Short mmCIF file of C-alpha atoms in Angstrom, two decimals:
data_model
loop_
_atom_site.label_atom_id
_atom_site.label_comp_id
_atom_site.label_asym_id
_atom_site.label_seq_id
_atom_site.Cartn_x
_atom_site.Cartn_y
_atom_site.Cartn_z
CA MET A 751 -102.08 9.64 14.01
CA LYS A 752 -105.17 10.22 11.95
CA ASN A 753 -103.46 13.02 10.05
CA LEU A 754 -100.56 10.77 9.25
CA LEU A 755 -102.77 8.01 7.95
CA LEU A 756 -105.05 10.25 5.92
CA PRO A 757 -102.85 10.28 2.78
CA LEU A 758 -103.07 6.51 2.78
CA ILE A 759 -106.83 6.62 2.55
CA SER A 760 -107.71 9.79 0.70
CA VAL A 761 -106.41 10.24 -2.83
CA LYS A 762 -106.64 14.00 -2.60
CA GLU A 763 -104.57 14.17 0.56
CA TYR A 764 -102.02 11.86 -1.00
CA LEU A 765 -101.69 14.05 -4.09
CA ASN A 766 -101.21 17.16 -1.95
CA LEU A 767 -98.51 15.50 0.11
CA ASN A 768 -96.95 14.05 -3.04
CA LYS A 769 -96.65 17.44 -4.73
CA MET A 770 -95.31 19.02 -1.58
CA ILE A 771 -92.47 16.61 -0.89
CA TYR A 772 -91.56 15.68 -4.48
CA PRO A 773 -88.89 18.35 -5.19
CA TYR A 774 -87.13 17.77 -1.87
CA VAL A 775 -87.11 14.02 -2.28
CA LEU A 776 -85.82 14.32 -5.83
CA PHE A 777 -83.03 16.66 -4.78
CA LEU A 778 -82.01 14.48 -1.82
CA GLY A 779 -82.09 11.35 -3.96
CA ILE A 780 -79.92 12.78 -6.72
CA PHE A 781 -77.52 14.27 -4.17
CA PHE A 782 -76.91 11.05 -2.25
CA MET A 783 -76.91 8.90 -5.36
CA LEU A 784 -74.26 11.03 -7.04
CA LEU A 785 -72.28 11.32 -3.80
CA GLY A 786 -72.22 7.57 -3.37
CA TRP A 787 -71.31 6.97 -6.98
CA ILE A 788 -68.58 9.62 -7.14
CA VAL A 789 -66.94 8.41 -3.94
CA GLY A 790 -67.30 4.83 -5.12
CA LEU A 791 -65.98 5.46 -8.61
CA LEU A 792 -63.09 7.79 -7.84
CA PHE A 793 -62.19 7.58 -4.15
CA ALA A 794 -62.81 4.05 -2.89
CA PRO A 795 -59.68 1.84 -2.88
CA ILE A 796 -59.08 -0.64 -5.68
CA ASP A 797 -60.14 -4.27 -5.15
CA ALA A 798 -57.23 -6.68 -4.85
CA VAL A 799 -58.85 -9.41 -6.93
CA GLN A 800 -61.21 -7.73 -9.37
CA GLY A 801 -59.31 -4.49 -9.94
CA HIS A 802 -61.36 -1.46 -10.87
CA SER A 803 -64.21 -3.45 -12.41
CA TYR A 804 -65.65 -4.04 -8.94
CA ARG A 805 -66.78 -0.39 -8.98
CA ILE A 806 -69.94 -1.54 -10.76
CA ILE A 807 -70.99 -2.79 -7.31
CA TYR A 808 -72.14 0.73 -6.40
CA LEU A 809 -74.76 0.47 -9.11
CA HIS A 810 -75.44 -3.25 -9.25
CA VAL A 811 -76.08 -3.91 -5.57
CA PRO A 812 -78.60 -1.08 -5.02
CA MET A 813 -80.49 -2.13 -8.15
CA ALA A 814 -80.52 -5.78 -7.11
CA ILE A 815 -81.73 -4.90 -3.62
CA TYR A 816 -84.50 -2.63 -4.83
CA SER A 817 -85.64 -5.02 -7.56
CA GLN A 818 -86.75 -7.33 -4.77
CA LEU A 819 -87.80 -4.73 -2.23
CA ILE A 820 -90.15 -3.12 -4.73
CA TYR A 821 -91.87 -6.45 -5.27
CA TRP A 822 -92.40 -6.76 -1.52
CA PHE A 823 -93.70 -3.21 -1.46
CA MET A 824 -96.18 -4.17 -4.17
CA ALA A 825 -97.23 -7.26 -2.29
CA ILE A 826 -97.92 -5.28 0.89
CA TRP A 827 -100.10 -2.87 -1.05
CA SER A 828 -101.84 -5.79 -2.77
CA PHE A 829 -102.58 -7.33 0.58
CA SER A 830 -103.93 -4.08 1.96
CA PHE A 831 -106.03 -3.61 -1.16
CA LEU A 832 -107.56 -7.06 -1.07
CA ILE A 833 -108.27 -6.92 2.65
CA TRP A 834 -109.13 -3.30 3.40
CA LYS A 835 -109.87 -1.99 -0.10
CA ILE A 836 -107.54 0.99 0.36
CA LYS A 837 -108.28 3.34 -2.51
CA ILE A 838 -104.81 4.36 -3.60
CA ALA A 839 -103.36 0.85 -3.37
CA PRO A 840 -103.92 -0.05 -7.07
CA SER A 841 -102.10 3.11 -8.16
CA MET A 842 -99.23 2.25 -5.83
CA ILE A 843 -99.01 -1.29 -7.17
CA LEU A 844 -99.00 -0.13 -10.75
CA SER A 845 -96.41 2.61 -10.27
CA ALA A 846 -94.19 0.24 -8.29
CA ALA A 847 -94.44 -2.24 -11.15
CA TYR A 848 -93.18 0.33 -13.65
CA ILE A 849 -90.21 1.25 -11.48
CA GLY A 850 -89.50 -2.33 -10.47
CA CYS A 851 -89.40 -3.36 -14.08
CA MET A 852 -86.82 -0.69 -14.87
CA VAL A 853 -84.71 -1.42 -11.79
CA THR A 854 -84.67 -5.15 -12.43
CA PHE A 855 -83.61 -4.51 -15.99
CA LEU A 856 -80.76 -2.32 -14.75
CA ALA A 857 -79.72 -4.94 -12.20
CA LEU A 858 -79.54 -7.54 -14.96
CA LEU A 859 -77.71 -5.20 -17.30
CA SER A 860 -75.11 -4.06 -14.79
CA GLY A 861 -74.60 -7.63 -13.65
CA SER A 862 -74.07 -8.74 -17.23
CA VAL A 863 -71.49 -6.06 -17.88
CA TRP A 864 -69.75 -6.86 -14.60
CA GLY A 865 -69.66 -10.50 -15.62
CA ILE A 866 -67.54 -9.82 -18.69
CA PRO A 867 -64.30 -8.81 -16.93
CA THR A 868 -64.79 -11.00 -13.83
CA TRP A 869 -66.33 -14.24 -15.09
CA GLY A 870 -65.40 -13.88 -18.73
CA THR A 871 -69.02 -14.21 -19.79
CA TRP A 872 -71.94 -11.84 -19.80
CA TRP A 873 -74.56 -14.45 -19.04
CA GLN A 874 -74.58 -17.63 -17.03
CA TRP A 875 -77.53 -19.75 -15.98
CA ASP A 876 -76.61 -19.05 -12.44
CA ALA A 877 -79.12 -19.19 -9.61
CA ARG A 878 -79.38 -15.54 -8.76
CA ILE A 879 -79.24 -14.29 -12.34
CA THR A 880 -81.98 -16.69 -13.32
CA SER A 881 -84.19 -15.75 -10.39
CA THR A 882 -83.72 -12.06 -11.13
CA PHE A 883 -84.60 -12.70 -14.74
CA ILE A 884 -87.78 -14.48 -13.66
CA LEU A 885 -88.53 -11.50 -11.44
CA PHE A 886 -88.18 -9.24 -14.46
CA ILE A 887 -90.66 -11.39 -16.37
CA MET A 888 -93.03 -11.22 -13.41
CA TYR A 889 -92.96 -7.42 -13.49
CA LEU A 890 -93.63 -7.43 -17.22
CA ALA A 891 -96.47 -9.91 -16.78
CA LEU A 892 -98.06 -7.73 -14.10
CA LEU A 893 -97.95 -4.69 -16.34
CA THR A 894 -99.38 -6.65 -19.26
CA VAL A 895 -102.21 -8.07 -17.18
CA ASN A 896 -103.05 -4.68 -15.77
CA ASN A 897 -103.16 -3.14 -19.22
CA SER A 898 -105.37 -5.79 -20.77
CA PHE A 899 -108.57 -5.21 -18.84
CA GLN A 900 -110.99 -2.43 -19.66
CA ASN A 901 -112.71 -2.66 -16.31
CA THR A 902 -110.39 -0.97 -13.80
CA ASN A 903 -111.78 -2.84 -10.83
CA THR A 904 -111.18 -6.26 -12.40
CA ALA A 905 -107.71 -5.21 -13.51
CA ASP A 906 -106.83 -3.95 -10.03
CA GLN A 907 -107.99 -7.06 -8.24
CA ILE A 908 -106.35 -9.48 -10.64
CA THR A 909 -103.08 -7.54 -10.54
CA ALA A 910 -103.18 -7.57 -6.76
CA TRP A 911 -103.77 -11.32 -6.68
CA ILE A 912 -100.92 -12.03 -9.07
CA ALA A 913 -98.57 -9.75 -7.12
CA LEU A 914 -99.52 -11.50 -3.90
CA VAL A 915 -99.09 -15.01 -5.28
CA GLY A 916 -95.86 -13.85 -6.93
CA VAL A 917 -94.33 -12.72 -3.67
CA ILE A 918 -94.85 -16.14 -2.16
CA ASN A 919 -93.17 -17.50 -5.23
CA ILE A 920 -90.05 -15.33 -4.91
CA PRO A 921 -88.43 -17.20 -1.99
CA ILE A 922 -89.47 -20.49 -3.57
CA ILE A 923 -87.81 -19.56 -6.85
CA LYS A 924 -84.74 -18.35 -4.98
CA LYS A 925 -84.41 -21.57 -3.01
CA SER A 926 -85.07 -23.79 -5.99
CA VAL A 927 -82.60 -22.12 -8.32
CA ASP A 928 -80.03 -22.08 -5.52
CA TRP A 929 -80.49 -25.79 -5.36
CA TRP A 930 -80.21 -25.99 -9.12
CA SER A 931 -76.92 -24.19 -9.70
CA THR A 932 -74.91 -21.32 -8.38
CA LEU A 933 -71.86 -19.42 -9.56
CA HIS A 934 -72.65 -16.03 -8.11
CA GLN A 935 -70.50 -14.80 -5.24
CA PRO A 936 -72.31 -14.78 -1.90
CA ALA A 937 -73.78 -11.44 -0.85
CA SER A 938 -71.08 -8.93 0.10
CA ILE A 939 -73.17 -7.24 2.74
CA SER A 940 -75.64 -8.75 5.12
CA LEU A 941 -77.73 -7.55 8.02
CA THR A 942 -77.04 -10.53 10.21
CA THR A 943 -73.40 -11.45 9.66
CA GLU A 944 -70.27 -9.37 9.35
CA SER A 945 -69.77 -7.87 5.89
CA SER A 946 -67.05 -9.34 3.75
CA ILE A 947 -65.90 -6.03 2.28
CA ASP A 948 -63.71 -3.32 3.74
CA LEU A 949 -65.32 -0.35 5.47
CA SER A 950 -63.79 2.06 2.94
CA MET A 951 -65.73 0.29 0.19
CA LEU A 952 -68.79 -0.27 2.33
CA ILE A 953 -69.39 3.40 3.16
CA PRO A 954 -69.90 4.56 -0.46
CA LEU A 955 -71.97 1.44 -1.07
CA LEU A 956 -74.31 2.29 1.77
CA ILE A 957 -74.53 5.90 0.61
CA SER A 958 -75.42 4.80 -2.91
CA ILE A 959 -78.00 2.31 -1.62
CA ILE A 960 -79.66 5.08 0.36
CA GLY A 961 -79.34 7.55 -2.52
CA VAL A 962 -80.77 5.21 -5.13
CA GLY A 963 -83.58 4.36 -2.73
CA ILE A 964 -84.56 7.99 -2.26
CA PHE A 965 -84.25 8.67 -5.98
CA LEU A 966 -86.47 5.71 -6.84
CA PHE A 967 -88.94 6.93 -4.23
CA SER A 968 -89.06 10.31 -6.00
CA LEU A 969 -89.65 8.54 -9.31
CA GLY A 970 -92.41 6.60 -7.57
CA LEU A 971 -94.04 9.82 -6.45
CA LYS A 972 -94.07 11.10 -10.01
CA VAL A 973 -95.30 7.88 -11.60
CA SER A 974 -98.02 7.39 -9.00
CA ARG A 975 -99.23 10.94 -9.67
CA TRP A 976 -99.52 10.09 -13.34
CA VAL A 977 -101.27 6.80 -12.60
CA ILE A 978 -103.79 8.51 -10.32
CA TYR A 979 -104.54 11.31 -12.81
CA ARG A 980 -104.92 8.82 -15.62
CA ARG A 981 -107.34 6.69 -13.64
CA GLU A 982 -109.36 9.75 -12.73
CA SER A 983 -109.50 10.91 -16.33
CA ASP A 984 -110.74 7.47 -17.38
CA MET B 519 -60.09 0.41 7.13
CA GLU B 520 -58.26 1.68 4.10
CA LYS B 521 -58.17 5.39 3.35
CA ILE B 522 -60.78 6.94 1.10
CA ILE B 523 -58.60 9.09 -1.15
CA LEU B 524 -58.63 10.03 -4.82
CA GLN B 525 -57.41 6.98 -6.68
CA PHE B 526 -56.59 8.54 -10.04
CA HIS B 527 -54.12 11.28 -10.84
CA THR B 528 -55.05 12.11 -14.43
CA LEU B 529 -58.32 12.17 -16.32
CA GLU B 530 -57.02 9.47 -18.65
CA GLU B 531 -56.29 7.16 -15.73
CA ALA B 532 -59.76 7.71 -14.37
CA LEU B 533 -61.35 7.01 -17.73
CA LEU B 534 -59.31 3.90 -18.46
CA MET B 535 -59.36 2.38 -14.92
CA GLY B 536 -56.78 -0.18 -15.89
CA ASP B 537 -58.59 -1.97 -18.68
CA HIS B 538 -61.95 -1.92 -17.01
CA GLY B 539 -62.98 1.67 -17.60
CA ILE B 540 -65.16 0.80 -20.57
CA TYR B 541 -67.27 -1.60 -18.50
CA VAL B 542 -67.58 0.61 -15.46
CA TRP B 543 -68.30 3.89 -17.19
CA SER B 544 -70.65 2.45 -19.80
CA THR B 545 -72.78 0.84 -17.07
CA TYR B 546 -73.11 4.10 -15.18
CA ILE B 547 -73.81 6.11 -18.32
CA ILE B 548 -76.48 3.70 -19.54
CA THR B 549 -78.10 3.72 -16.11
CA GLY B 550 -78.10 7.50 -16.10
CA LEU B 551 -79.70 7.50 -19.53
CA VAL B 552 -82.35 4.98 -18.52
CA PHE B 553 -83.20 7.01 -15.42
CA SER B 554 -83.44 10.21 -17.44
CA ILE B 555 -85.57 8.68 -20.18
CA PHE B 556 -87.88 7.10 -17.61
CA SER B 557 -88.25 10.33 -15.72
CA ILE B 558 -88.73 12.48 -18.83
CA THR B 559 -91.30 10.06 -20.26
CA PHE B 560 -93.45 10.25 -17.18
CA SER B 561 -93.10 14.03 -16.90
CA TRP B 562 -94.25 14.23 -20.50
CA LYS B 563 -97.16 11.87 -19.89
CA LEU B 564 -98.14 13.84 -16.83
CA ARG B 565 -98.08 17.10 -18.76
CA ASN B 566 -100.16 15.60 -21.58
CA LEU B 567 -102.79 14.44 -19.14
CA LYS B 568 -103.00 17.86 -17.51
CA GLU B 569 -103.34 19.57 -20.89
CA ASP B 570 -106.16 17.22 -21.83
CA GLU B 571 -108.02 18.23 -18.72
CA MET C 409 -117.22 -35.13 -9.94
CA ILE C 410 -118.69 -37.89 -12.10
CA THR C 411 -120.74 -35.32 -14.01
CA GLU C 412 -117.65 -33.25 -14.72
CA LEU C 413 -115.80 -36.34 -15.84
CA PHE C 414 -118.60 -37.25 -18.17
CA LYS C 415 -118.84 -33.72 -19.53
CA LEU C 416 -115.13 -33.63 -20.30
CA PHE C 417 -115.25 -37.11 -21.80
CA GLN C 418 -117.90 -35.97 -24.27
CA ARG C 419 -115.69 -33.15 -25.49
CA THR C 420 -113.22 -35.50 -27.12
CA ARG C 421 -111.07 -32.74 -28.57
CA ASP C 422 -110.38 -31.28 -25.15
CA TRP C 423 -108.88 -34.39 -23.62
CA LEU C 424 -107.69 -36.42 -26.57
CA GLY C 425 -106.06 -33.41 -28.24
CA PRO C 426 -103.40 -32.83 -25.57
CA ILE C 427 -102.60 -36.54 -25.37
CA LEU C 428 -102.16 -36.77 -29.12
CA ILE C 429 -100.00 -33.66 -29.24
CA PHE C 430 -97.84 -35.05 -26.46
CA THR C 431 -97.43 -38.30 -28.34
CA MET C 432 -96.58 -36.42 -31.52
CA ILE C 433 -93.83 -34.45 -29.78
CA MET C 434 -92.42 -37.59 -28.26
CA ILE C 435 -92.35 -39.25 -31.66
CA ALA C 436 -91.04 -36.21 -33.49
CA PHE C 437 -88.11 -35.34 -31.29
CA PRO C 438 -85.88 -38.38 -31.98
CA LEU C 439 -86.40 -37.76 -35.68
CA SER C 440 -84.52 -34.49 -35.36
CA LEU C 441 -81.49 -36.26 -33.82
CA ASN C 442 -79.19 -38.98 -34.97
CA ILE C 443 -80.90 -42.14 -33.79
CA TYR C 444 -77.68 -43.75 -32.54
CA SER C 445 -76.37 -40.72 -30.74
CA ALA C 446 -76.12 -40.47 -27.00
CA ASP C 447 -77.87 -37.13 -27.31
CA LEU C 448 -81.15 -39.00 -27.44
CA ILE C 449 -81.05 -39.94 -23.77
CA SER C 450 -79.52 -36.72 -22.53
CA SER C 451 -81.92 -34.48 -24.40
CA PHE C 452 -84.94 -36.61 -23.66
CA GLU C 453 -85.37 -35.23 -20.16
CA SER C 454 -85.58 -31.62 -21.25
CA VAL C 455 -87.90 -32.50 -24.13
CA LEU C 456 -90.17 -34.31 -21.67
CA VAL C 457 -90.22 -31.33 -19.31
CA ILE C 458 -90.94 -28.81 -22.02
CA SER C 459 -93.63 -30.94 -23.64
CA LEU C 460 -95.33 -31.45 -20.27
CA LEU C 461 -95.28 -27.68 -19.83
CA MET C 462 -96.77 -27.20 -23.26
CA ILE C 463 -99.44 -29.83 -22.76
CA ALA C 464 -100.45 -28.33 -19.42
CA PHE C 465 -100.87 -25.02 -21.19
CA ILE C 466 -102.91 -26.54 -24.01
CA SER C 467 -105.13 -28.67 -21.83
CA CYS C 468 -105.93 -25.81 -19.48
CA ASP C 469 -106.56 -23.29 -22.19
CA GLY C 470 -110.22 -22.41 -21.99
CA ILE C 471 -110.95 -24.95 -19.26
CA PHE C 472 -113.43 -22.51 -17.67
CA ASN C 473 -114.56 -20.72 -20.81
CA GLU C 474 -117.62 -22.79 -21.60
CA ASP C 475 -119.11 -22.66 -18.11
CA PHE C 476 -118.34 -18.98 -17.92
CA LEU C 477 -119.94 -18.14 -21.25
CA ASP C 478 -123.08 -20.27 -20.86
CA GLY C 479 -123.71 -18.74 -17.44
CA SER C 480 -123.24 -21.95 -15.43
CA PHE C 481 -120.88 -20.26 -13.00
CA GLU C 482 -123.16 -17.29 -12.61
CA MET C 483 -126.10 -19.55 -11.89
CA LEU C 484 -124.01 -21.51 -9.41
CA ILE C 485 -123.14 -18.35 -7.50
CA SER C 486 -126.72 -17.05 -7.50
CA GLU C 487 -127.90 -20.40 -6.18
CA GLY C 488 -125.35 -20.13 -3.39
CA GLY C 489 -123.25 -23.06 -4.61
CA SER C 490 -119.54 -23.35 -4.08
CA LEU C 491 -117.43 -22.14 -6.97
CA PHE C 492 -114.38 -23.67 -5.35
CA GLN C 493 -115.99 -27.08 -5.50
CA ALA C 494 -116.88 -26.61 -9.16
CA VAL C 495 -113.29 -25.66 -10.04
CA PHE C 496 -111.96 -28.49 -7.90
CA GLU C 497 -114.11 -31.05 -9.70
CA LYS C 498 -113.25 -29.65 -13.10
CA LEU C 499 -109.53 -29.92 -12.39
CA CYS C 500 -109.93 -33.41 -10.94
CA ALA C 501 -111.69 -34.51 -14.11
CA SER C 502 -108.85 -33.16 -16.21
CA PHE C 503 -106.32 -34.98 -14.02
CA VAL C 504 -108.08 -38.27 -14.60
CA LEU C 505 -108.69 -37.87 -18.31
CA ILE C 506 -105.60 -35.92 -19.38
CA SER C 507 -102.82 -35.96 -16.80
CA PHE C 508 -102.89 -39.65 -16.01
CA PRO C 509 -102.80 -40.86 -19.63
CA ILE C 510 -100.02 -38.39 -20.32
CA ALA C 511 -98.06 -39.66 -17.33
CA LEU C 512 -98.50 -43.16 -18.68
CA ALA C 513 -97.40 -42.14 -22.17
CA GLY C 514 -94.47 -40.21 -20.69
CA LEU C 515 -93.36 -43.30 -18.81
CA LEU C 516 -93.61 -45.48 -21.91
CA PHE C 517 -91.55 -43.08 -23.97
CA SER C 518 -89.00 -42.72 -21.15
CA ILE C 519 -88.53 -46.48 -21.18
CA ALA C 520 -88.41 -46.58 -24.97
CA ASN C 521 -85.73 -43.88 -25.06
CA GLY C 522 -83.69 -45.58 -22.38
CA ALA C 523 -84.01 -42.73 -19.88
CA ILE C 524 -85.53 -44.97 -17.20
CA ASN C 525 -84.45 -48.52 -16.47
CA GLN C 526 -86.20 -49.25 -13.20
CA ASN C 527 -88.45 -47.60 -10.60
CA TYR C 528 -91.27 -47.44 -13.12
CA MET C 529 -93.95 -46.81 -10.52
CA ILE C 530 -92.03 -43.91 -9.01
CA ALA C 531 -91.47 -42.37 -12.44
CA LEU C 532 -95.14 -42.70 -13.32
CA LEU C 533 -96.22 -41.02 -10.10
CA GLY C 534 -93.60 -38.29 -10.50
CA ILE C 535 -94.77 -37.37 -13.97
CA PHE C 536 -98.38 -37.47 -12.79
CA PHE C 537 -97.64 -35.17 -9.83
CA VAL C 538 -95.78 -32.63 -11.91
CA ASN C 539 -98.69 -32.69 -14.32
CA ILE C 540 -101.04 -31.86 -11.46
CA ILE C 541 -98.83 -28.94 -10.40
CA LEU C 542 -98.54 -27.52 -13.91
CA ASN C 543 -102.23 -28.01 -14.67
CA SER C 544 -103.27 -26.23 -11.49
CA ILE C 545 -100.96 -23.32 -12.24
CA PHE C 546 -102.08 -22.97 -15.84
CA ALA C 547 -105.73 -23.27 -14.81
CA PHE C 548 -105.10 -20.15 -12.75
CA GLY C 549 -103.71 -18.49 -15.86
CA SER C 550 -106.76 -19.59 -17.78
CA ALA C 551 -109.01 -18.09 -15.10
CA ILE C 552 -107.14 -14.81 -15.31
CA SER C 553 -107.43 -14.60 -19.07
CA LEU C 554 -111.09 -15.61 -19.41
CA ASN C 555 -112.18 -14.15 -22.77
CA LYS C 556 -108.79 -12.51 -23.23
CA GLY C 557 -106.96 -15.20 -25.14
CA ALA C 558 -104.61 -17.75 -23.70
CA ILE C 559 -101.35 -15.84 -24.05
CA LEU C 560 -102.15 -13.41 -21.28
CA GLY C 561 -102.77 -16.23 -18.84
CA VAL C 562 -99.62 -18.05 -19.80
CA ILE C 563 -97.27 -15.12 -19.39
CA SER C 564 -98.78 -14.18 -16.07
CA VAL C 565 -98.36 -17.60 -14.49
CA LEU C 566 -95.34 -19.02 -16.28
CA PRO C 567 -92.91 -17.80 -13.56
CA PHE C 568 -94.87 -19.82 -11.00
CA SER C 569 -94.06 -23.01 -12.83
CA MET C 570 -90.27 -22.55 -12.71
CA PRO C 571 -89.71 -24.14 -9.27
CA ALA C 572 -91.83 -27.13 -10.31
CA ILE C 573 -89.72 -27.54 -13.44
CA ILE C 574 -86.48 -27.45 -11.46
CA LEU C 575 -87.84 -29.96 -8.97
CA PHE C 576 -89.02 -32.26 -11.73
CA GLY C 577 -85.65 -31.97 -13.49
CA ARG C 578 -83.93 -33.09 -10.29
CA PHE C 579 -86.39 -35.94 -9.98
CA LEU C 580 -85.76 -37.14 -13.55
CA ASP C 581 -82.01 -36.84 -13.02
CA SER C 582 -82.05 -38.99 -9.94
CA ILE C 583 -84.36 -41.56 -11.46
CA SER C 584 -82.34 -41.95 -14.65
CA SER C 585 -79.13 -42.44 -12.69
CA ASN C 586 -80.88 -44.94 -10.42
CA ILE C 587 -80.40 -42.93 -7.25
CA SER C 588 -83.14 -43.32 -4.67
CA SER C 589 -85.71 -40.71 -5.56
CA ILE C 590 -88.42 -41.47 -3.06
CA ASN C 591 -87.74 -38.25 -1.13
CA LEU C 592 -88.12 -36.19 -4.27
CA LEU C 593 -91.30 -38.06 -5.11
CA GLN C 594 -92.70 -37.23 -1.68
CA LEU C 595 -91.78 -33.60 -2.19
CA LEU C 596 -93.44 -33.57 -5.61
CA GLY C 597 -96.54 -35.25 -4.19
CA GLY C 598 -96.85 -32.82 -1.30
CA THR C 599 -96.27 -29.83 -3.54
CA SER C 600 -98.87 -31.07 -6.00
CA ILE C 601 -101.56 -31.36 -3.32
CA ILE C 602 -100.79 -27.92 -1.90
CA THR C 603 -100.59 -26.31 -5.33
CA PHE C 604 -103.80 -27.97 -6.43
CA LEU C 605 -105.76 -26.75 -3.41
CA ILE C 606 -104.35 -23.21 -3.39
CA PHE C 607 -104.72 -22.66 -7.11
CA SER C 608 -108.25 -24.10 -7.18
CA TRP C 609 -109.20 -21.58 -4.54
CA LEU C 610 -107.45 -18.77 -6.43
CA CYS C 611 -109.22 -19.79 -9.66
CA SER C 612 -112.59 -19.61 -7.93
CA ARG C 613 -111.76 -16.11 -6.59
CA ILE C 614 -110.73 -14.85 -10.01
CA ILE C 615 -113.74 -16.35 -11.79
CA LYS C 616 -116.02 -14.76 -9.21
CA LEU C 617 -114.32 -11.46 -9.91
CA HIS C 618 -114.93 -11.83 -13.63
CA ILE C 619 -118.60 -12.55 -13.04
CA GLU C 620 -119.06 -9.58 -10.72
#
């Protein structure tokens, strides 16, 4: 158990582990991502209502899922940093913020493009789009705050606080904008209720969710390595 | 469950996807580009840092 | 509390400035529209919300700067005093001297523009509560950006104010169409108390961090 937890505490151990697993994770991620996308784009059956345009789902849904998951990931690290002062936590928060920012941008972009053929508009002030957009701003704000302090310790703590307060805000924003207006279709897949899409479409979707997840994890490994080296060189 | 089989018979069909090909393919291509640029940028930054050391 | 109130009262610019700016916006916005148009009423609500947001940002900008720079906070910590209490009192003083007059002015202009026909007391309290929420949130931003310029603080906390804006929009909607809005007022009131307490505590943590 101690060996497993060591990379969480010691930066050196983390870097060793990071370098060791990086190529495998990258390969696995690209493999599953491409597999999911190819099956989804070329092999999955056509949607009766939306036609072929629904195939953006294999990109949009993973991005939308991870845009939120990454924020939760950041919040957990923030919590652990503020409570137990875990050394690598600030690097994790910062690298997650970089990736989260990109993923949220892609979720917004793919959603916008999907909106053109299905809704006839690329932007609507719809509940989920608005909350995702606010999430995007939150990522940008975190990065800006982190970059504006010379003192690393102050920057780390303030970033962790904002991330932590932000995560409490996410469900509140979600609820409030739901209350405000909604046009977005309800989620196609859910952990608790039966999915509303056919299994033949669901399988590639699940593969692409897993693939994108592993790929983003590999990006995270790389970015966190850069963040750690940069902090050490400072 | 419907069958998972190849939906397009020619390259043109696959590219056009009815009328929606432009939306679908452009989204995937842009995402691929963003991923590559992101990854290359950080590789480059990482290499710069190592050279400085 | 009384000391803080007195201190803020002496700095006329800090409390009168926001009130005057608010009044100016309220006077200026009908000038940009046709005075007879129905747009006046329909656009009034959003102008009110946005100006409240702006005023909260202006009135909280640099709210902690003076005490931070002259070492009052540092002295307070070294003497073992409670920073939370200091922040709490500071915010309370700003509620009395800035938020309440603005709520009053907001109510007057709502009546003048025909957005509110009855339930004046509820409207006044609603505007006051949303002011408390926004001020607490922007005070947190101000604590984050001590010595860094106000923009940093604003961008980092602006997302937190979105739910409050939506809630307040609903409240204004219901009040202008004479639907019972007492539930929404209760929700606003409860949220304002919780936000005020949490963000005061957060401000004190962040200021302590800056001092360390």
